[in-house]
Amino acid sequence: MLAVSAVEQLQVMASKRQYKEAAAQLEAVNQLCSHFEAYRDIPKITELREKFKSIKQILKSHVFSDFSSLGSGKEMEENNLLQQLSDACLVVDALEPSVREDLVKNFCSRELTSYQQIFEGAELAKLDKTERRYAWIKRRLRTNEEIWKIFPPSWHVPYLLCIQFCKLTRTQLVEILNDLKEKPDVGTLLMALQRTLEFEEELAEKFGGGSQNRLTGNDSGELHEGESTSHAISDIRKKYEKKLAAHHGSGNEEHDQHRDLTLPGAGFNFHGIISSCFEPHLTVYVELEEKTLMDNLEKLVQEETWETEEGSQTNILSSSAQVFSIIRRSLKRCSALTKNQTLFNLFKVFQRFLKAYATKLFMRLPKGGAGIVAAATGMDGQIKTSDKDERVICYIVSTAEYCHKTSGELAENVSKIIEPQFVDMIDMSEVQDEFSAVITKALITLVNGIETKFDAEMAAMTRVPWGTLESVGDQSEYVNSINMIFTTSIPVLGSLLSPIYFQFFLDKLASSLGPRFYLNIFKCKQISETGAQQMLLDTQAVKTILLDIPSLGKQTSGASSYSKFVNREMSKAEALLKVILSPVDSVADTYCALLPEGTAAEFQRILDLKGLKRTDQQSILDDYNKRGARTTQPSFNSVMPAVSSTSIAPVLSSPAAPGIILSGEEVLARAAAFGRGFSATGFKKFLALTEAAKDQKDGTLRKFFVG
């Protein structure tokens, strides 16, 4: 029987280690066994299959035994050993795939035995010797390149050896890092990590990421009915002898389609295979980056001139651009090392760094103040701002706006490069809130600084002898001084503030000056008819000055709503003066008509301004009360509920948490509620009411501070 003869021939070849011939015979017998698969229950066939199985085991034993000498130096002494091993690879390919896997695994383990012993020794088992590990394997690959050509390229032996090397190296480095008794030196740690990343990149480039395609063949080798067994055996032998001959000339020949030669570890990603073990130990690196950032911040703030560069179109402070330049360099350094947990930890450092910068801007604003700022900071005294102070405040506003925008862009950039599991945690909203709070505080400080400049003019207004004026003339000197203040400051502020912030500034200024002017009339002594006429002329002049501010600042985009508010607020002062001008017998009617929200206390003060004695006032007050005046209207001293200054201080003044801001409506309404803070507490409370009403009706810019 030809099958019996073929098996006997294979047995002889195996005993003589004739690997090349045995490989061809193996394929032929494999085909014959497949042909007789239907007759496997016949005792003779079963016996033959068992004998064939035994021969294959003998071949495997011989091959493994011969390969054990590879790397021992015998290949240099015995000239035919390499050829014999190359032929043995043909036998391995003809055997089951598991044989090849076991052989390659056995070979890799033997190759790495010396590596493991060398780098587990006390001298080289150190972090600063990491680079020598990679030099070892690269030297090994280079030295044995010619010898290892005995392996078919389709086995990818160097590739699999490198995978095993990486896994073993990672295990050893983990032990070294875990055994450190103190924090590692940052320089040594980063150098080891950098060399590891470079090595992983070299492997990825060398092996193309490890992705390999499945090798298949088109030769079926199946026997068809009607063909003679003798002819079939001859054809099979010729076909496989031809394939075996081609094996030595090209490693890209296709194999039998029935054999799955998918590369073990196909698609293996070398990136991170070793370097990821450094991740839990990079805390010291993040700490160093944070220290460097904070040290740089102190230096930047110390060197800040608080002026913009000549010719600059941005009006932002140079330190802010440098802050983000430092962050970008830090981000670049870290992302070159890792895009995992360490990068996320560094992002949190960036958040703290930017919050610290926001605090530096916050603390640079002029201190002290009354009214709004005093309530916000808990400090006595008024804010007095020079022309330079006003410019600095504007620069801080623009800088905070720039930081608000750029910090958001920074978060977007980090989201693009960090590992996906961290993307949802990349958020700069808290940092942006910090800068929004700086903007709010800066603008309110600016308003308060301008208000303080009017103190002298408001005092001068009360010193005018309104009760003894003999004639009405041009506008009073205090009005000219008010105009001079605006003429000096507004053009500069208009050129430095963006439209949205300039509009907010105007709204807050008008909401303060309108009620302040109104209440300042009550601070005057007796006002005669001529005095009231002069004051009415002055009031109209002040209103005109206020209405001209948008044009003076060359920003008229929001002038319409601003003008309506100015007209509304100043019309109250005009109405008050018209009441003072009205005859005594109709003063109650005029007051109720022009100031329907007035109170009995306020009406009595008007009678005082008209020069009426208290005895003469009672009948008029009785008449006023009979006319249905709002006798239950709260007095100036009770219209505003007591509010603790601490309720707003954290919002506008606390350096520790400047980013904790209220919603837009709360910020503006509460800030207004504290008023300008004249000696008469009634003004504070009156201003609170007018501001709250304004915010409900207008609130042109409140949307900026919401969210």
XYZ file of C-alpha atoms in Angstrom:
707
model
C 0.000 0.000 0.000
C 1.448 3.361 -1.064
C 0.323 5.102 2.144
C 2.216 2.551 4.224
C 5.279 3.011 2.048
C 5.079 6.810 2.379
C 4.912 6.580 6.183
C 7.850 4.170 6.300
C 9.917 6.512 4.115
C 9.064 9.389 6.481
C 10.215 7.282 9.428
C 13.599 6.714 7.817
C 13.971 10.427 7.019
C 13.117 11.337 10.607
C 15.661 8.953 12.050
C 18.381 10.365 9.772
C 17.312 14.002 10.425
C 16.756 14.529 6.715
C 14.579 17.539 7.434
C 14.239 18.905 3.932
C 13.011 15.596 2.492
C 10.953 14.893 5.575
C 9.125 18.207 5.232
C 8.003 17.343 1.694
C 7.076 13.821 2.768
C 5.091 15.201 5.713
C 2.920 17.267 3.429
C 2.357 14.297 1.135
C 1.385 11.987 3.980
C -0.873 14.687 5.417
C -2.729 14.793 2.116
C -3.018 11.020 2.000
C -4.351 10.906 5.544
C -6.968 13.425 4.577
C -7.888 11.196 1.606
C -8.358 8.150 3.848
C -10.252 10.076 6.520
C -13.447 8.245 5.597
C -11.769 4.895 6.407
C -10.339 5.834 9.778
C -12.261 3.034 11.571
C -10.405 0.340 9.625
C -7.763 -1.135 11.978
C -4.979 -0.912 9.400
C -5.709 2.741 8.763
C -5.891 3.472 12.505
C -2.530 1.773 13.029
C -1.030 3.799 10.205
C -2.328 7.070 11.623
C -0.897 6.298 15.058
C 2.481 5.488 13.507
C 2.372 8.757 11.587
C 1.572 10.625 14.801
C 4.521 8.993 16.548
C 6.874 9.941 13.719
C 5.755 13.567 13.924
C 6.508 13.566 17.647
C 9.989 12.182 16.932
C 10.557 14.894 14.344
C 9.468 17.553 16.832
C 11.824 16.168 19.478
C 14.756 16.156 17.042
C 14.045 19.695 15.892
C 13.801 21.091 19.423
C 16.981 19.271 20.380
C 18.876 20.691 17.422
C 17.594 24.221 18.043
C 18.831 24.076 21.629
C 22.343 24.444 20.249
C 21.482 27.726 18.498
C 23.230 30.563 20.290
C 25.671 28.256 22.038
C 28.446 28.896 19.538
C 28.146 25.558 17.777
C 26.722 27.261 14.699
C 30.122 28.844 14.174
C 31.945 25.526 14.581
C 29.656 23.289 12.528
C 29.221 24.751 9.068
C 26.174 22.675 8.183
C 24.287 23.342 11.444
C 22.578 26.508 10.202
C 21.481 24.781 7.015
C 20.170 21.873 9.039
C 18.208 24.232 11.298
C 16.850 26.063 8.278
C 15.592 22.743 6.884
C 14.180 21.939 10.318
C 12.010 25.057 10.023
C 10.418 23.431 6.976
C 9.460 20.456 9.094
C 8.020 22.758 11.759
C 5.897 24.475 9.113
C 4.600 21.071 7.993
C 3.661 20.146 11.563
C 0.858 21.653 13.613
C 0.941 25.472 14.189
C 1.394 24.862 17.921
C 4.799 23.326 17.229
C 6.038 26.529 15.643
C 4.590 28.603 18.483
C 6.299 26.417 21.096
C 9.599 26.495 19.246
C 9.622 30.288 18.858
C 8.552 30.790 22.457
C 11.279 28.394 23.612
C 13.844 30.245 21.516
C 12.806 33.700 22.809
C 12.897 32.565 26.422
C 16.370 31.123 25.945
C 17.579 34.302 24.278
C 16.273 36.462 27.128
C 17.620 34.316 29.919
C 20.961 36.087 29.924
C 19.212 39.486 29.704
C 17.105 38.686 32.721
C 20.129 37.583 34.724
C 22.236 40.608 33.753
C 19.629 43.263 34.525
C 18.405 41.671 37.714
C 21.850 42.117 39.190
C 22.464 44.847 41.751
C 24.627 46.865 39.377
C 22.174 47.202 36.484
C 18.823 46.853 38.231
C 18.597 50.622 38.538
C 16.462 53.292 36.948
C 19.428 55.183 35.545
C 20.538 52.036 33.671
C 17.316 51.801 31.680
C 18.908 52.961 28.455
C 21.401 50.082 28.600
C 18.514 47.621 28.445
C 17.475 48.900 25.049
C 21.067 48.975 23.865
C 21.324 45.295 24.794
C 18.370 44.113 22.695
C 19.303 46.314 19.732
C 22.823 44.928 19.809
C 21.428 41.403 20.031
C 19.200 41.942 17.020
C 22.030 43.443 15.022
C 24.613 40.778 15.923
C 22.359 37.802 15.154
C 20.652 39.228 12.103
C 22.442 36.854 9.697
C 22.123 33.795 11.930
C 18.405 34.342 12.494
C 17.773 34.278 8.763
C 17.358 30.524 9.227
C 13.861 31.355 10.458
C 11.260 31.928 7.739
C 10.339 35.630 7.609
C 6.712 34.626 8.084
C 7.602 33.474 11.609
C 8.507 37.045 12.600
C 10.963 35.832 15.203
C 12.642 39.229 15.892
C 9.198 40.772 16.288
C 8.051 38.175 18.804
C 11.382 38.358 20.606
C 10.930 42.126 21.045
C 7.427 41.642 22.429
C 8.774 39.218 25.029
C 11.638 41.592 25.766
C 9.215 44.484 26.357
C 7.027 42.463 28.693
C 10.028 41.261 30.697
C 11.517 44.768 30.817
C 8.249 46.229 32.044
C 8.077 43.639 34.832
C 11.616 44.458 35.963
C 11.081 48.237 35.818
C 7.883 47.940 37.846
C 9.855 46.131 40.539
C 12.575 48.791 40.498
C 10.057 51.658 40.749
C 8.042 49.964 43.489
C 11.150 49.194 45.515
C 12.266 52.829 45.650
C 12.403 53.899 49.283
C 11.929 57.586 48.449
C 10.650 59.668 45.578
C 12.748 59.164 42.458
C 14.934 61.900 41.091
C 12.817 63.715 38.503
C 15.669 64.019 36.021
C 16.500 60.314 36.209
C 12.841 59.336 35.999
C 12.157 61.504 32.955
C 15.341 60.383 31.203
C 14.387 56.737 31.679
C 10.876 57.466 30.426
C 12.159 59.441 27.446
C 14.527 56.653 26.372
C 11.719 54.143 26.810
C 9.388 56.168 24.598
C 12.103 56.472 21.949
C 12.672 52.715 22.039
C 8.950 52.009 21.698
C 8.783 54.363 18.736
C 11.723 52.571 17.085
C 9.970 49.219 17.511
C 6.709 50.602 16.150
C 8.497 51.923 13.076
C 10.546 48.732 12.613
C 7.602 46.382 12.850
C 4.881 48.652 11.528
C 2.917 48.519 14.745
C 3.009 44.757 14.624
C 0.034 44.428 12.339
C 0.359 41.531 9.952
C -1.989 40.101 7.430
C -3.123 36.522 7.327
C -1.140 34.490 4.823
C -3.217 32.259 2.591
C -2.551 30.131 -0.442
C -4.534 29.190 -3.527
C -3.248 25.640 -3.870
C -5.894 23.305 -2.623
C -3.965 20.069 -2.890
C -7.214 18.143 -2.674
C -7.518 14.718 -4.317
C -10.322 14.258 -6.779
C -12.158 11.042 -7.443
C -10.851 9.165 -10.464
C -7.194 10.141 -9.980
C -4.824 7.279 -9.299
C -3.195 7.169 -5.887
C 0.258 6.802 -7.439
C -0.241 9.851 -9.624
C -1.545 11.806 -6.658
C 1.516 11.018 -4.536
C 3.857 12.032 -7.330
C 2.075 15.323 -7.876
C 2.007 16.103 -4.177
C 5.744 15.466 -3.773
C 6.626 17.589 -6.798
C 4.411 20.437 -5.648
C 5.852 20.594 -2.145
C 9.444 20.104 -3.293
C 8.908 23.141 -5.506
C 7.465 25.119 -2.596
C 10.324 24.118 -0.326
C 12.894 25.209 -2.892
C 11.186 28.585 -3.229
C 11.163 28.921 0.560
C 14.856 29.738 0.614
C 14.559 32.394 -2.065
C 11.561 34.299 -0.781
C 9.882 34.595 2.570
C 6.679 35.863 1.006
C 5.440 32.640 -0.606
C 1.892 31.842 0.292
C 1.139 28.852 2.449
C -1.543 26.264 2.300
C -4.932 27.908 2.639
C -5.919 25.348 5.226
C -3.194 26.536 7.603
C -3.921 29.594 9.743
C -0.646 31.457 9.991
C -2.002 34.598 11.565
C 0.869 36.144 13.490
C 0.595 35.708 17.276
C 0.093 39.161 18.706
C -0.915 40.595 15.350
C -1.692 44.292 15.618
C 0.438 44.574 18.740
C 0.906 48.176 19.833
C 4.404 48.868 21.120
C 3.472 52.362 22.236
C 3.063 52.272 25.996
C 3.988 48.600 26.435
C 6.847 49.604 28.760
C 6.410 53.334 29.310
C 2.977 53.013 30.893
C 4.578 51.546 34.015
C 6.060 54.991 34.751
C 2.622 56.623 34.974
C 1.916 56.009 38.692
C 5.329 57.434 39.597
C 5.126 60.728 37.678
C 3.635 62.653 40.584
C 7.058 64.139 41.298
C 7.184 65.415 37.736
C 3.785 67.112 38.071
C 4.885 68.653 41.379
C 8.005 70.034 39.725
C 5.975 71.479 36.854
C 3.621 73.169 39.329
C 6.503 74.662 41.305
C 8.084 75.942 38.099
C 4.799 77.484 36.952
C 4.157 79.223 40.274
C 7.738 80.528 40.482
C 7.388 81.916 36.977
C 4.095 83.550 37.926
C 5.683 85.427 40.812
C 8.440 86.618 38.518
C 6.009 87.689 35.793
C 3.883 89.703 38.208
C 6.945 91.366 39.722
C 8.180 92.356 36.267
C 4.751 93.449 35.014
C 4.712 97.151 34.135
C 0.888 97.263 34.169
C 1.067 99.090 30.883
C 0.536 97.693 27.405
C 3.250 97.729 24.803
C 3.347 100.768 22.581
C 1.319 100.211 19.437
C -0.493 97.187 20.899
C -4.000 96.636 19.560
C -5.118 94.220 22.271
C -4.837 96.286 25.483
C -3.823 93.164 27.391
C -0.967 92.927 29.864
C 2.194 91.211 28.651
C 2.179 88.838 31.617
C -1.026 87.178 30.403
C 0.489 86.217 27.057
C 3.537 84.856 28.874
C 1.313 82.895 31.256
C -0.227 80.962 28.378
C 3.122 80.635 26.635
C 4.486 78.927 29.756
C 1.429 76.664 29.876
C 1.849 75.696 26.222
C 5.491 74.726 26.778
C 4.551 72.689 29.848
C 1.746 70.986 27.927
C 4.107 70.154 25.077
C 6.644 68.622 27.458
C 4.065 66.487 29.202
C 2.198 65.326 26.093
C 5.515 64.118 24.660
C 5.823 61.828 27.692
C 2.247 60.768 28.404
C -1.319 61.552 27.456
C -2.824 59.672 30.359
C -3.384 60.353 34.078
C -0.271 62.513 34.372
C -1.495 64.869 31.655
C -4.838 65.143 33.443
C -3.035 65.903 36.716
C -1.032 68.588 34.927
C -4.243 70.055 33.537
C -5.463 70.491 37.112
C -2.174 72.287 37.817
C -2.969 74.623 34.913
C -6.315 75.359 36.555
C -4.647 76.301 39.846
C -2.024 78.325 37.997
C -4.631 80.372 36.130
C -6.685 80.895 39.273
C -3.549 82.191 40.972
C -3.034 84.622 38.088
C -6.655 85.758 38.368
C -5.996 86.470 42.045
C -2.916 88.515 41.125
C -5.040 90.636 38.788
C -7.719 90.934 41.443
C -5.244 92.122 44.084
C -3.764 94.739 41.749
C -7.049 96.675 41.618
C -7.115 99.863 43.727
C -8.174 99.164 47.291
C -10.454 100.918 49.744
C -13.684 102.573 48.766
C -17.161 103.335 49.957
C -20.546 102.211 48.814
C -20.311 99.238 46.491
C -16.620 98.503 46.930
C -16.587 99.085 50.681
C -19.425 96.600 51.058
C -17.608 94.147 48.820
C -14.182 94.424 50.445
C -15.120 95.264 54.006
C -12.658 98.187 53.943
C -13.265 101.762 54.993
C -12.335 104.779 52.953
C -12.973 105.669 49.347
C -11.257 104.513 46.194
C -9.325 107.341 44.664
C -8.165 106.523 41.164
C -5.672 108.484 39.135
C -5.697 108.547 35.353
C -3.068 105.790 35.402
C -5.192 103.721 37.788
C -8.100 103.949 35.383
C -5.921 102.716 32.517
C -4.627 99.836 34.643
C -8.177 98.828 35.532
C -9.088 98.798 31.843
C -6.007 96.695 31.063
C -7.030 94.247 33.779
C -10.524 93.995 32.285
C -9.119 93.289 28.809
C -6.565 90.855 30.227
C -9.192 88.956 32.218
C -11.363 88.784 29.106
C -8.399 87.398 27.127
C -7.679 84.826 29.847
C -11.352 83.836 29.980
C -11.345 83.100 26.261
C -7.888 81.519 26.054
C -8.434 79.209 29.022
C -11.443 77.799 27.200
C -9.320 77.237 24.098
C -6.691 75.550 26.263
C -9.297 73.076 27.525
C -10.312 72.313 23.947
C -6.704 71.636 22.942
C -6.102 69.336 25.904
C -9.327 67.456 25.108
C -7.991 66.701 21.644
C -4.756 65.078 22.817
C -5.591 63.425 26.154
C -6.768 59.815 26.387
C -10.532 59.459 25.755
C -11.398 58.436 29.325
C -10.346 61.873 30.599
C -12.007 64.067 27.960
C -15.247 64.616 29.903
C -13.255 65.892 32.907
C -11.408 68.582 30.956
C -13.276 71.714 31.993
C -12.165 75.308 32.546
C -15.503 76.753 33.669
C -14.292 77.387 37.236
C -11.234 79.211 35.937
C -13.394 81.251 33.576
C -15.631 82.153 36.502
C -12.547 83.487 38.295
C -11.771 85.834 35.443
C -15.429 86.867 35.134
C -15.303 87.859 38.800
C -12.165 89.905 38.155
C -13.933 91.696 35.304
C -16.962 92.449 37.489
C -14.864 93.739 40.378
C -12.664 95.816 38.064
C -15.610 97.545 36.397
C -17.314 98.288 39.714
C -14.003 99.628 41.027
C -13.760 101.834 37.961
C -17.257 103.193 38.551
C -16.496 103.821 42.194
C -13.270 105.593 41.306
C -15.140 107.924 38.981
C -17.789 108.467 41.640
C -15.154 109.485 44.157
C -14.016 112.227 41.793
C -17.492 113.747 42.078
C -17.358 114.034 45.869
C -15.939 117.544 45.744
C -18.495 118.637 43.143
C -21.413 117.190 45.100
C -20.165 118.970 48.226
C -19.747 122.213 46.236
C -23.337 121.901 45.057
C -24.612 121.851 48.648
C -22.521 124.935 49.517
C -24.135 127.132 46.847
C -26.442 129.719 48.579
C -29.537 128.495 46.747
C -31.803 130.355 49.116
C -30.324 133.806 48.377
C -29.584 133.687 44.633
C -30.801 136.815 42.971
C -30.785 135.712 39.333
C -30.409 132.734 37.061
C -27.180 132.644 35.060
C -25.044 130.133 33.229
C -24.557 126.647 34.598
C -22.832 126.540 37.957
C -19.110 125.902 38.433
C -19.639 122.453 39.937
C -21.355 121.440 36.675
C -18.292 122.560 34.728
C -16.119 120.466 37.044
C -18.316 117.425 36.430
C -17.957 117.982 32.714
C -14.161 118.274 33.076
C -14.000 114.934 34.914
C -15.861 113.186 32.125
C -13.903 114.968 29.389
C -10.667 113.730 30.933
C -11.629 110.144 31.706
C -14.271 108.987 29.237
C -12.268 109.198 25.968
C -9.534 107.038 27.527
C -11.989 104.519 28.938
C -13.863 104.340 25.647
C -10.653 103.553 23.785
C -9.555 100.847 26.235
C -12.795 99.039 27.067
C -14.625 96.784 24.657
C -18.193 97.866 23.797
C -19.851 95.392 26.150
C -17.798 96.483 29.145
C -18.017 100.182 28.299
C -21.791 99.813 28.170
C -21.804 98.089 31.555
C -19.645 100.897 32.945
C -22.072 103.512 31.615
C -25.089 101.711 33.028
C -23.549 101.473 36.473
C -22.341 105.067 36.366
C -25.743 106.405 35.364
C -27.505 104.228 37.938
C -25.300 105.778 40.600
C -25.065 109.415 39.539
C -28.776 109.860 38.773
C -30.038 108.889 42.246
C -27.005 110.517 43.858
C -27.783 113.860 42.234
C -31.430 113.506 43.274
C -30.544 112.873 46.920
C -27.896 115.576 46.902
C -30.674 118.149 46.383
C -32.064 117.154 49.787
C -28.655 117.890 51.328
C -28.883 121.530 50.308
C -30.208 124.160 52.650
C -33.140 126.384 51.783
C -33.821 126.725 48.046
C -35.563 129.844 46.808
C -37.554 130.049 43.609
C -34.559 131.589 41.814
C -32.295 128.948 43.329
C -34.604 126.176 42.159
C -34.625 127.648 38.641
C -30.817 127.765 38.611
C -30.606 124.241 39.954
C -33.060 123.073 37.302
C -30.816 124.595 34.650
C -27.824 122.800 36.220
C -29.750 119.534 36.280
C -30.521 119.794 32.596
C -26.859 120.561 31.918
C -25.734 117.499 33.905
C -28.224 115.371 31.979
C -26.818 116.667 28.706
C -23.305 115.852 29.869
C -24.363 112.311 30.775
C -26.138 111.856 27.449
C -22.996 112.913 25.594
C -20.770 110.295 27.304
C -21.227 107.561 24.600
C -20.143 110.020 21.923
C -17.299 111.225 24.108
C -16.094 107.639 24.433
C -16.687 106.999 20.722
C -18.898 104.027 21.544
C -22.514 104.652 20.655
C -23.728 101.102 19.962
C -25.765 100.952 23.187
C -26.544 104.671 23.420
C -30.302 104.265 22.939
C -31.014 102.210 26.061
C -28.450 104.216 28.028
C -30.104 107.506 27.038
C -33.509 106.245 28.129
C -32.128 105.345 31.527
C -30.353 108.700 31.972
C -33.510 110.583 30.989
C -35.559 108.519 33.426
C -33.200 108.998 36.366
C -32.507 112.699 35.791
C -36.196 113.415 35.213
C -36.729 112.577 38.891
C -34.392 115.386 39.912
C -36.148 117.711 37.470
C -39.513 116.701 38.920
C -38.249 117.365 42.444
C -37.153 120.858 41.506
C -40.501 121.532 39.817
C -42.221 120.558 43.059
C -40.002 123.013 44.941
C -40.913 125.705 42.400
C -44.665 125.113 42.767
C -46.800 127.491 44.915
C -47.346 126.474 48.501
C -51.086 126.002 48.030
C -50.542 123.483 45.190
C -47.302 121.844 46.318
C -49.060 118.724 47.552
C -50.905 118.280 44.266
C -47.703 118.801 42.271
C -45.750 116.376 44.446
C -48.352 113.632 44.106
C -48.521 114.163 40.348
C -44.788 114.313 39.603
C -43.456 111.968 42.295
C -46.226 109.460 42.961
C -43.774 107.111 44.700
C -42.841 109.800 47.227
C -43.227 109.522 50.987
C -44.494 111.802 53.747
C -40.952 112.122 55.111
C -39.639 113.187 51.734
C -42.506 115.629 51.231
C -41.776 117.198 54.615
C -38.131 117.639 53.605
C -39.307 119.441 50.447
C -41.289 121.821 52.608
C -38.124 122.458 54.613
C -36.264 123.280 51.392
C -38.987 125.748 50.459
C -38.284 127.544 53.733
C -41.592 126.805 55.446
C -41.547 126.709 59.188
C -42.645 123.533 60.901
C -45.727 125.230 62.284
C -46.780 126.213 58.779
C -46.093 122.747 57.413
C -48.619 120.813 59.468
C -51.701 121.941 57.569
C -50.002 121.165 54.242
C -48.963 117.729 55.496
C -52.493 117.063 56.643
C -53.773 118.076 53.227
C -51.170 115.783 51.593
C -52.280 112.861 53.727
C -55.925 113.496 52.902
C -55.128 113.387 49.197
C -54.322 109.716 49.538
C -50.581 110.011 49.716
C -48.820 106.780 50.576
C -48.500 107.374 54.262
C -47.526 103.709 54.694
C -44.633 104.060 52.289
C -41.421 103.143 54.160
C -39.135 105.988 55.044
C -35.619 106.343 53.700
C -34.269 104.631 56.790
C -36.317 101.482 56.282
C -36.655 100.878 52.557
C -33.594 98.662 52.390
C -33.360 95.514 54.528
C -30.144 95.038 56.394
C -27.660 93.002 54.401
C -24.402 91.703 55.778
C -21.364 92.805 53.845
C -20.144 89.236 53.957
C -22.922 88.180 51.594
C -21.176 89.850 48.711
C -17.585 90.031 49.877
C -16.700 86.530 48.686
C -18.083 87.427 45.294
C -16.029 90.516 44.680
C -13.174 90.677 47.109
C -11.996 87.355 48.452
C -8.640 86.534 46.876
C -9.043 82.953 47.982
C -12.127 82.430 45.885
C -12.668 85.223 43.394
C -14.332 82.867 40.954
C -17.329 82.077 43.124
C -19.767 84.436 41.472
C -23.482 84.808 41.593
C -25.698 84.871 38.555
C -25.686 88.057 36.514
C -28.868 89.418 38.051
C -27.700 88.717 41.585
C -24.299 90.322 41.073
C -25.667 93.507 39.575
C -28.652 93.793 41.898
C -26.633 93.098 45.064
C -23.803 95.351 44.020
C -26.286 98.130 43.396
C -27.945 97.438 46.717
C -24.904 98.670 48.587
C -25.105 102.035 46.905
C -22.561 104.815 46.823
C -22.425 105.261 50.593
C -22.876 108.936 51.392
C -23.132 110.002 54.978
C -26.925 109.772 54.744
C -27.812 106.090 54.925
C -31.052 106.879 53.146
C -29.141 107.306 49.916
C -27.827 103.785 50.054
C -31.311 102.437 50.427
C -32.848 104.651 47.820
C -30.138 103.674 45.354
C -30.838 100.037 46.128
C -34.440 100.433 45.035
C -33.641 102.336 41.865
C -30.906 99.878 40.909
C -33.077 96.847 41.519
C -35.828 98.372 39.392
C -33.393 99.192 36.630
C -31.937 95.726 36.543
C -35.398 94.261 36.194
C -36.338 96.524 33.298
C -33.112 97.116 31.407
C -30.190 94.909 32.339
C -28.554 95.468 28.956
C -25.348 93.656 29.856
C -26.458 91.299 32.551
C -26.522 88.384 30.116
C -22.731 88.503 29.924
C -22.395 87.580 33.554
C -24.964 84.797 33.466
C -23.452 81.380 33.114
